[in-house]
């Protein structure tokens, strides 16, 4: 019996399962059993891996932009005359709009078509990147471009995962999601490396040119390969929920990002925190009363959904926090230039790229609970090893613990993402995608804010006694940051008091900063151990079955799953 296609879907196809089984060849050219198709049209099934490649290209485009401007900030600030406040907004506004609009964009994609929303997001991304590359001549213009890029990214990221969830049958979906997870994990780091390579030969506008070209390529590939899919039950968009979630998440991310540098009593930070409390509080209240919630809170009754969300948050807390610290460690302690500091992180990403596609086989053999909890434990061990660093640490001494962390992340993230998606009715894939992406963004922002704050406070405490005898001006510079102390205070002391005195201060500054870093690594280790214990304790042994059962949260979910066939 064939499912009835959506009235606004692509031209009607024969959905008869027997015919689908005859028409859809497997990898070896033999007919695929009816059950293996999972309601997917044969033409879509045949090109599913090419669709995955297109989705990953789209995802990579928006993830690269997350870390692409850090190295370019000094040169673009000089060219455009940016103030300190404008520099902050150039970096942060992309992440703020990206995180705040994920739920709304994903829900609109479910209702009106995931591909059309993704393509619209890529168009916005291309246009805003091209504007930044070719026409921006002021700080305000660049801030506007970055904000629009964030809007486009929010429309792209959740829809890529939703489309993958709808073009792969159940038995292949874990491997496809693992590939997607690997790209999501390394994307921001690749952005930093790419910008370092570009800035070695070109100016900062080249970063936006490459971003626009990559997005344009993804746009064309999606138009040719990606099928349209939507919630064929036409669940109405929860616009009030979208507004409240946007206000709440924007305020929360802003307070997290700005709090450590401006202080949590800063008026702007307090406004952000109040917006977060009110927006998210009203969002939760509204979700319990509306007939068609943007986030069905009943999903949290399922431990698979809750623990998977926690795993994503912890993993990205660790990843973003670690790379934030590593960028400074390589430059300030090991003395690498910006380009070398970005290039030496390449080996760190290899475990994620190599292991992620292989993890589904391990999950089938050992079960998701064991793999996720073991992966988090491995991450904890890596951070614990990193807590033993000192100012004499070498590159290899840094590399080994961080590789252990990334191996653990590569083991934990793919099954956590796949379980989270399988916990949500397939016709509401956008809900799962948005939850997954939002936990990643919030986890990453918290990692940078909390670990960065610990780094700064540990450094300040470590130098407090040593700088008391310095002149007030130099003491203030030393207290500002380790980077300022290294490049301004140490040379000044060398000029006035001699090289031996300068070497003494340098050793004190380095030891204090490393002490703050190792404290942050120790906290990350504890958090990862706690997350591993939570996963092992509360996630069912056979989590896959529980997740599949949870997909019936909405009425007639089994029919809806068949109805979400890509057009």
XYZ file of C-alpha atoms in Angstrom:
567
model
C 0.000 0.000 0.000
C 1.526 3.310 -1.015
C 1.773 6.363 1.202
C -0.070 9.469 0.109
C 2.360 12.179 -0.952
C 2.095 15.688 0.348
C 0.013 18.003 -1.858
C 2.923 20.437 -2.102
C 5.585 17.807 -2.667
C 7.385 17.035 -5.889
C 5.428 15.215 -8.650
C 3.780 12.066 -7.363
C 5.866 8.904 -7.429
C 4.695 5.343 -7.143
C 5.525 4.487 -3.527
C 4.605 0.808 -3.799
C 7.140 -1.099 -1.630
C 7.335 -4.124 -3.917
C 8.164 -1.948 -6.891
C 10.635 0.034 -4.785
C 12.385 -3.173 -3.822
C 12.692 -4.161 -7.456
C 13.919 -0.786 -8.621
C 16.448 0.075 -5.920
C 19.754 -1.711 -6.375
C 22.034 -2.271 -3.463
C 25.741 -1.657 -3.398
C 26.317 -4.895 -5.297
C 23.624 -4.253 -7.899
C 21.224 -6.798 -6.391
C 17.659 -5.854 -5.449
C 17.290 -4.468 -1.946
C 14.724 -6.177 0.347
C 11.562 -4.161 0.880
C 12.264 -3.573 4.567
C 15.720 -2.152 3.799
C 14.220 0.758 1.830
C 12.394 2.108 4.891
C 9.877 3.923 2.667
C 12.550 5.816 0.717
C 11.900 6.280 -3.038
C 14.290 4.191 -5.146
C 15.795 7.151 -7.033
C 16.621 8.850 -3.736
C 17.969 5.615 -2.288
C 20.333 5.169 -5.218
C 21.953 8.593 -4.745
C 21.879 8.678 -0.944
C 25.691 8.762 -0.530
C 25.989 11.638 -2.993
C 23.290 13.427 -1.023
C 25.378 12.862 2.115
C 28.404 14.421 0.385
C 26.331 17.483 -0.546
C 24.974 17.788 3.004
C 28.464 17.546 4.477
C 29.716 20.242 2.095
C 26.886 22.525 3.239
C 27.653 21.739 6.880
C 31.374 22.348 6.389
C 30.619 25.741 4.838
C 28.863 27.055 7.939
C 31.220 25.347 10.409
C 34.307 26.870 8.753
C 32.902 30.336 9.405
C 32.815 29.580 13.146
C 36.590 29.708 13.447
C 37.731 31.529 10.332
C 38.103 35.104 11.632
C 40.149 34.642 14.814
C 43.497 34.895 12.998
C 42.223 37.589 10.617
C 40.983 39.913 13.374
C 44.199 41.982 13.748
C 44.469 42.817 10.029
C 40.786 43.542 9.430
C 40.688 45.659 12.593
C 43.534 47.773 11.215
C 41.958 48.109 7.758
C 38.469 49.009 9.017
C 39.470 50.848 12.187
C 37.440 48.587 14.474
C 36.939 49.512 18.106
C 37.298 46.841 20.790
C 33.503 46.577 21.016
C 33.190 46.164 17.254
C 35.853 43.433 17.275
C 33.793 41.526 19.828
C 30.618 41.774 17.751
C 32.401 40.766 14.533
C 33.457 37.496 16.186
C 30.432 36.840 18.399
C 27.417 37.882 16.325
C 27.769 34.920 13.970
C 27.594 32.445 16.868
C 24.795 34.371 18.556
C 22.423 34.465 15.583
C 23.436 30.932 14.583
C 22.539 29.423 17.969
C 19.460 31.569 18.592
C 17.666 30.710 15.338
C 18.347 26.955 15.150
C 15.017 25.811 16.590
C 12.962 28.213 14.492
C 14.799 27.427 11.247
C 14.551 23.670 11.808
C 10.820 23.842 12.522
C 10.170 25.987 9.456
C 12.116 23.419 7.426
C 9.940 20.587 8.754
C 6.805 22.475 7.800
C 7.649 24.093 4.463
C 10.455 21.910 3.111
C 13.937 21.183 4.415
C 15.735 21.623 1.118
C 14.097 24.951 0.334
C 15.039 26.319 3.775
C 18.602 25.007 3.421
C 18.962 26.535 -0.056
C 17.568 29.858 1.168
C 20.104 29.765 4.007
C 22.954 29.126 1.581
C 21.797 32.021 -0.597
C 21.852 34.318 2.445
C 25.294 32.970 3.340
C 26.668 33.503 -0.189
C 25.252 37.032 -0.435
C 26.494 38.154 2.997
C 29.956 36.592 2.470
C 30.265 38.237 -0.945
C 29.227 41.576 0.574
C 31.900 41.211 3.277
C 34.534 40.292 0.702
C 33.766 42.918 -1.931
C 31.892 45.855 -0.446
C 32.410 46.187 3.314
C 34.302 49.355 4.256
C 33.308 49.843 7.900
C 32.958 47.956 11.148
C 29.167 48.308 11.075
C 29.030 46.756 7.603
C 31.143 43.785 8.659
C 29.036 43.225 11.775
C 25.897 43.231 9.610
C 27.475 40.715 7.223
C 28.458 38.388 10.074
C 24.973 38.567 11.566
C 23.381 37.634 8.226
C 25.880 34.808 7.800
C 24.708 33.477 11.163
C 21.088 33.617 10.000
C 22.004 31.631 6.887
C 24.005 29.110 8.926
C 21.040 28.516 11.264
C 18.921 27.649 8.222
C 21.558 25.243 6.869
C 22.937 23.188 9.751
C 19.796 21.526 11.190
C 18.267 20.895 7.770
C 21.356 18.965 6.600
C 20.937 16.464 9.436
C 17.161 16.299 8.896
C 17.627 15.449 5.212
C 20.215 12.775 6.045
C 17.767 11.315 8.554
C 15.170 11.039 5.791
C 17.232 9.657 2.877
C 18.976 6.802 4.692
C 17.209 3.659 5.878
C 17.523 2.658 9.523
C 20.352 0.174 9.034
C 22.572 2.751 7.224
C 21.592 5.858 9.146
C 24.160 5.441 11.978
C 27.065 5.417 9.495
C 25.739 8.456 7.622
C 25.203 10.401 10.847
C 28.709 9.395 12.002
C 30.186 10.997 8.856
C 28.102 14.137 9.483
C 29.295 14.183 13.108
C 32.937 13.967 12.040
C 32.538 16.984 9.750
C 30.769 18.934 12.495
C 33.570 18.119 14.920
C 36.476 19.269 12.770
C 34.791 22.091 10.828
C 35.570 24.997 13.150
C 39.200 23.889 13.524
C 39.579 23.577 9.762
C 38.272 27.135 9.493
C 41.146 28.387 11.607
C 43.677 26.428 9.537
C 42.198 27.612 6.239
C 42.268 31.242 7.330
C 45.893 30.862 8.464
C 46.898 29.542 5.037
C 44.975 32.268 3.208
C 46.315 35.071 5.394
C 49.880 33.972 4.688
C 49.443 35.170 1.070
C 46.260 37.260 0.860
C 44.333 39.750 2.974
C 41.377 39.077 5.273
C 38.816 39.467 2.456
C 40.055 36.180 0.959
C 38.497 34.320 3.905
C 35.059 35.568 2.878
C 35.709 34.896 -0.817
C 36.466 31.237 -0.130
C 33.427 30.969 2.147
C 31.157 32.382 -0.551
C 32.567 30.050 -3.226
C 32.205 26.972 -1.034
C 28.608 27.904 -0.181
C 27.858 28.486 -3.863
C 29.213 25.036 -4.719
C 27.059 23.483 -1.998
C 24.029 25.360 -3.312
C 24.458 23.887 -6.791
C 25.148 20.369 -5.492
C 22.058 20.435 -3.276
C 19.857 21.631 -6.124
C 20.974 18.688 -8.264
C 21.153 15.946 -5.626
C 19.093 16.695 -2.528
C 15.443 15.620 -2.409
C 12.777 17.751 -0.818
C 11.240 16.419 2.379
C 8.868 17.816 4.968
C 6.548 16.891 7.776
C 3.652 15.637 5.670
C 1.291 15.942 8.602
C 1.785 19.691 8.149
C 2.412 20.363 11.824
C 1.949 24.133 12.272
C 5.017 26.211 13.118
C 5.090 27.257 16.767
C 5.933 30.899 16.085
C 5.581 31.976 19.721
C 7.918 29.165 20.724
C 10.346 30.301 18.032
C 10.324 33.888 19.304
C 10.795 32.878 22.932
C 13.558 30.362 22.167
C 15.374 32.928 20.018
C 15.279 35.564 22.761
C 16.282 33.079 25.462
C 19.129 31.387 23.593
C 20.490 34.700 22.237
C 20.551 36.130 25.764
C 22.115 32.995 27.239
C 24.886 32.715 24.637
C 25.604 36.453 24.873
C 25.928 36.280 28.683
C 28.161 33.205 28.428
C 30.457 34.817 25.845
C 30.677 38.294 27.370
C 30.547 37.456 31.090
C 34.155 36.333 31.569
C 35.666 39.368 29.810
C 33.268 42.128 30.918
C 32.270 40.718 34.295
C 28.925 39.184 35.196
C 27.771 42.451 36.760
C 28.183 44.334 33.467
C 24.800 45.862 32.451
C 24.859 44.218 29.015
C 25.651 40.814 30.511
C 22.888 41.223 33.095
C 20.391 42.102 30.354
C 21.463 39.013 28.437
C 21.070 36.823 31.527
C 17.602 38.284 32.230
C 16.581 37.681 28.605
C 17.794 34.084 28.944
C 15.836 33.437 32.146
C 12.633 35.061 30.907
C 12.836 33.787 27.334
C 13.701 30.186 28.168
C 11.351 30.112 31.156
C 8.422 31.304 29.045
C 9.493 28.945 26.249
C 9.259 25.920 28.566
C 5.902 27.154 29.907
C 4.542 27.651 26.403
C 5.740 24.249 25.202
C 3.608 22.555 27.850
C 0.476 24.393 26.692
C 0.586 24.596 22.917
C -0.851 21.789 20.792
C 2.154 21.738 18.470
C 5.307 22.475 20.526
C 8.571 23.373 18.875
C 10.320 21.092 21.396
C 8.173 18.282 22.780
C 9.231 18.210 26.441
C 7.851 14.671 26.796
C 10.959 13.552 24.907
C 13.013 14.189 28.047
C 11.165 11.346 29.762
C 13.224 9.103 27.510
C 16.735 8.764 29.015
C 18.162 8.206 25.535
C 17.152 11.714 24.453
C 18.341 13.431 27.628
C 21.654 11.576 27.958
C 22.436 11.993 24.263
C 21.862 15.750 24.561
C 24.118 15.872 27.620
C 26.829 13.931 25.774
C 26.764 16.378 22.849
C 27.003 19.347 25.211
C 29.901 17.877 27.221
C 31.827 16.818 24.130
C 31.650 20.255 22.509
C 32.321 21.962 25.844
C 35.570 20.010 25.875
C 36.406 20.464 22.187
C 35.858 24.223 21.946
C 37.435 24.876 25.349
C 40.484 22.759 24.516
C 41.086 24.370 21.121
C 40.635 27.843 22.625
C 43.415 27.045 25.100
C 45.601 25.201 22.577
C 45.724 28.159 20.195
C 47.222 30.262 22.992
C 49.484 27.504 24.311
C 51.106 26.942 20.920
C 51.733 30.653 20.409
C 52.504 31.906 23.920
C 54.317 28.931 25.481
C 55.784 27.087 22.476
C 56.424 30.295 20.509
C 54.731 29.293 17.231
C 53.463 31.877 14.772
C 49.727 32.004 13.906
C 50.074 29.889 10.763
C 52.210 27.217 12.404
C 49.920 27.197 15.442
C 46.972 26.428 13.181
C 48.800 23.844 11.056
C 50.064 21.807 14.009
C 46.463 21.134 15.012
C 45.923 19.063 11.841
C 47.020 15.744 13.411
C 44.630 16.388 16.280
C 41.648 16.169 13.915
C 42.640 12.894 12.273
C 41.044 10.569 14.875
C 37.673 12.258 14.394
C 37.857 11.988 10.603
C 39.100 8.376 10.614
C 37.209 6.856 13.545
C 33.777 8.463 13.205
C 32.667 6.385 10.162
C 33.911 3.183 11.874
C 32.127 3.734 15.181
C 28.740 2.288 14.045
C 30.423 -1.123 13.691
C 31.712 -0.866 17.274
C 28.245 0.184 18.460
C 26.663 -2.849 16.802
C 29.167 -5.100 18.565
C 29.164 -3.493 22.018
C 25.985 -1.430 22.258
C 25.586 2.350 22.401
C 25.623 2.642 26.187
C 29.020 0.972 26.452
C 30.534 2.919 23.548
C 29.251 6.339 24.680
C 30.288 5.877 28.324
C 33.681 4.458 27.274
C 34.243 7.349 24.863
C 33.493 9.906 27.580
C 35.830 8.059 29.947
C 38.607 8.187 27.353
C 38.020 11.938 27.022
C 38.293 12.283 30.794
C 41.595 10.378 30.816
C 42.965 12.652 28.075
C 42.080 15.780 30.047
C 43.598 14.229 33.172
C 46.858 13.670 31.288
C 46.743 17.300 30.151
C 46.427 18.483 33.745
C 50.053 17.442 34.210
C 51.457 20.006 31.746
C 53.925 22.660 32.873
C 55.782 25.536 31.200
C 58.392 23.125 29.806
C 55.829 21.064 27.894
C 56.740 20.069 24.329
C 54.554 19.759 21.247
C 54.446 15.973 21.611
C 53.612 16.348 25.271
C 50.591 18.417 24.239
C 49.657 16.244 21.274
C 49.286 12.900 23.058
C 46.674 13.946 25.690
C 44.671 15.924 23.130
C 44.682 12.972 20.722
C 43.277 10.841 23.555
C 40.516 13.440 24.076
C 39.614 13.475 20.390
C 39.586 9.651 20.201
C 37.103 9.624 23.071
C 34.990 12.253 21.366
C 35.053 10.307 18.087
C 33.701 7.273 19.959
C 30.989 9.088 21.927
C 29.568 11.634 19.487
C 28.292 9.555 16.521
C 26.128 7.146 18.575
C 24.902 9.997 20.797
C 23.819 12.011 17.738
C 22.188 8.993 16.079
C 20.294 8.060 19.245
C 19.091 11.626 19.722
C 17.755 11.691 16.158
C 16.123 8.271 16.482
C 14.378 9.428 19.670
C 12.362 11.968 17.680
C 9.521 11.089 15.272
C 10.979 11.068 11.789
C 8.442 13.567 10.482
C 9.781 16.012 13.112
C 13.469 15.480 12.277
C 14.032 19.218 12.567
C 13.202 19.056 16.278
C 15.965 16.510 16.847
C 18.405 18.370 14.591
C 17.796 21.653 16.383
C 18.234 20.061 19.813
C 21.460 18.395 18.698
C 22.851 21.576 17.146
C 21.795 23.827 20.013
C 23.446 21.621 22.626
C 26.621 21.700 20.534
C 26.606 25.506 20.281
C 25.773 26.045 23.956
C 28.332 23.450 25.027
C 31.010 25.100 22.885
C 30.202 28.580 24.174
C 30.257 27.346 27.775
C 33.561 25.578 27.175
C 35.252 28.731 25.911
C 33.684 30.920 28.604
C 34.241 28.699 31.641
C 37.628 27.257 30.724
C 38.766 30.679 29.480
C 37.639 32.267 32.735
C 39.463 29.626 34.768
C 42.561 30.218 32.680
C 42.405 33.970 33.323
C 41.668 33.685 37.057
C 44.408 31.069 37.583
C 46.904 33.321 35.819
C 45.862 36.394 37.830
C 46.190 34.533 41.130
C 49.576 33.121 40.144
C 51.196 36.486 39.371
C 49.611 38.535 42.182
C 52.625 38.423 44.516
C 55.274 38.659 41.789
C 54.005 41.897 40.204
C 53.625 43.934 43.396
C 57.079 45.444 42.996
C 56.513 46.494 39.380
C 55.607 50.093 38.487
C 51.836 50.627 38.433
C 51.680 50.848 34.635
C 53.577 47.601 34.090
C 51.652 45.887 36.890
C 48.386 46.775 35.175
C 49.640 45.457 31.842
C 50.798 42.200 33.432
C 47.397 41.722 35.064
C 45.567 42.347 31.776
C 46.605 39.059 30.179
C 49.502 36.665 29.697
C 49.889 37.774 26.068
C 50.282 41.445 27.093
C 52.707 40.504 29.873
C 54.784 38.450 27.443
C 55.010 41.089 24.707
C 55.028 44.318 26.746
C 56.034 43.751 30.372
C 58.937 41.311 29.897
C 60.733 43.526 27.305
C 60.217 46.597 29.519
C 61.691 44.807 32.537
C 64.620 43.599 30.428
C 65.320 47.182 29.353
C 65.108 48.660 32.840
C 66.330 45.882 35.146
C 68.253 43.510 32.905
C 67.771 40.158 31.212
C 68.025 38.120 34.409
C 65.131 39.983 36.064
C 63.095 39.714 32.861
C 63.717 35.951 32.726
C 62.465 35.635 36.306
C 59.243 37.459 35.514
C 58.806 35.442 32.311
C 59.099 32.174 34.242
C 56.522 33.413 36.766
C 54.069 34.480 34.062
C 54.422 31.179 32.187
C 54.024 29.072 35.337
C 50.924 31.031 36.396
C 49.262 30.704 32.999
C 50.018 26.996 32.771
C 48.648 26.512 36.278
C 45.363 28.085 35.163
C 45.331 25.857 32.087
C 45.941 22.652 34.031
C 43.162 23.548 36.471
C 40.815 23.970 33.495
C 41.905 20.602 32.115
C 41.268 18.970 35.487
C 37.739 20.402 35.618
C 37.107 19.127 32.080
C 38.273 15.692 33.184
C 35.855 15.655 36.118
C 32.954 16.755 33.912
C 33.700 14.061 31.334
C 33.892 11.394 34.071
C 30.532 12.569 35.444
C 28.977 12.469 31.976
C 30.340 8.936 31.468
C 28.801 7.825 34.759
C 25.461 9.401 33.840
C 25.486 7.716 30.438
C 26.325 4.315 31.879
C 23.782 4.625 34.710
C 20.766 6.076 32.948
C 21.042 5.024 29.325
C 19.312 1.672 28.727
C 21.512 -1.210 27.643
C 19.489 -1.585 24.450
C 19.151 2.127 23.781
C 18.313 1.651 20.131
C 15.042 -0.117 20.917
C 14.115 2.518 23.463
C 14.866 5.258 20.981
C 12.745 3.636 18.302
C 9.888 3.348 20.760
C 10.267 7.007 21.652
C 9.668 7.906 18.047
C 6.011 7.204 18.708
C 5.727 10.204 21.039
C 3.371 11.821 18.582
C 0.131 10.132 17.588
C 0.359 7.825 14.606
C 4.120 8.246 14.489
C 4.557 5.039 12.544
C 2.354 6.387 9.781
C 4.142 9.726 10.000
C 7.490 8.032 9.583
C 6.342 6.532 6.327
C 4.778 9.798 5.336
C 8.046 11.668 5.652
C 9.364 10.076 2.501
C 11.500 12.537 0.549
C 9.774 14.028 -2.439
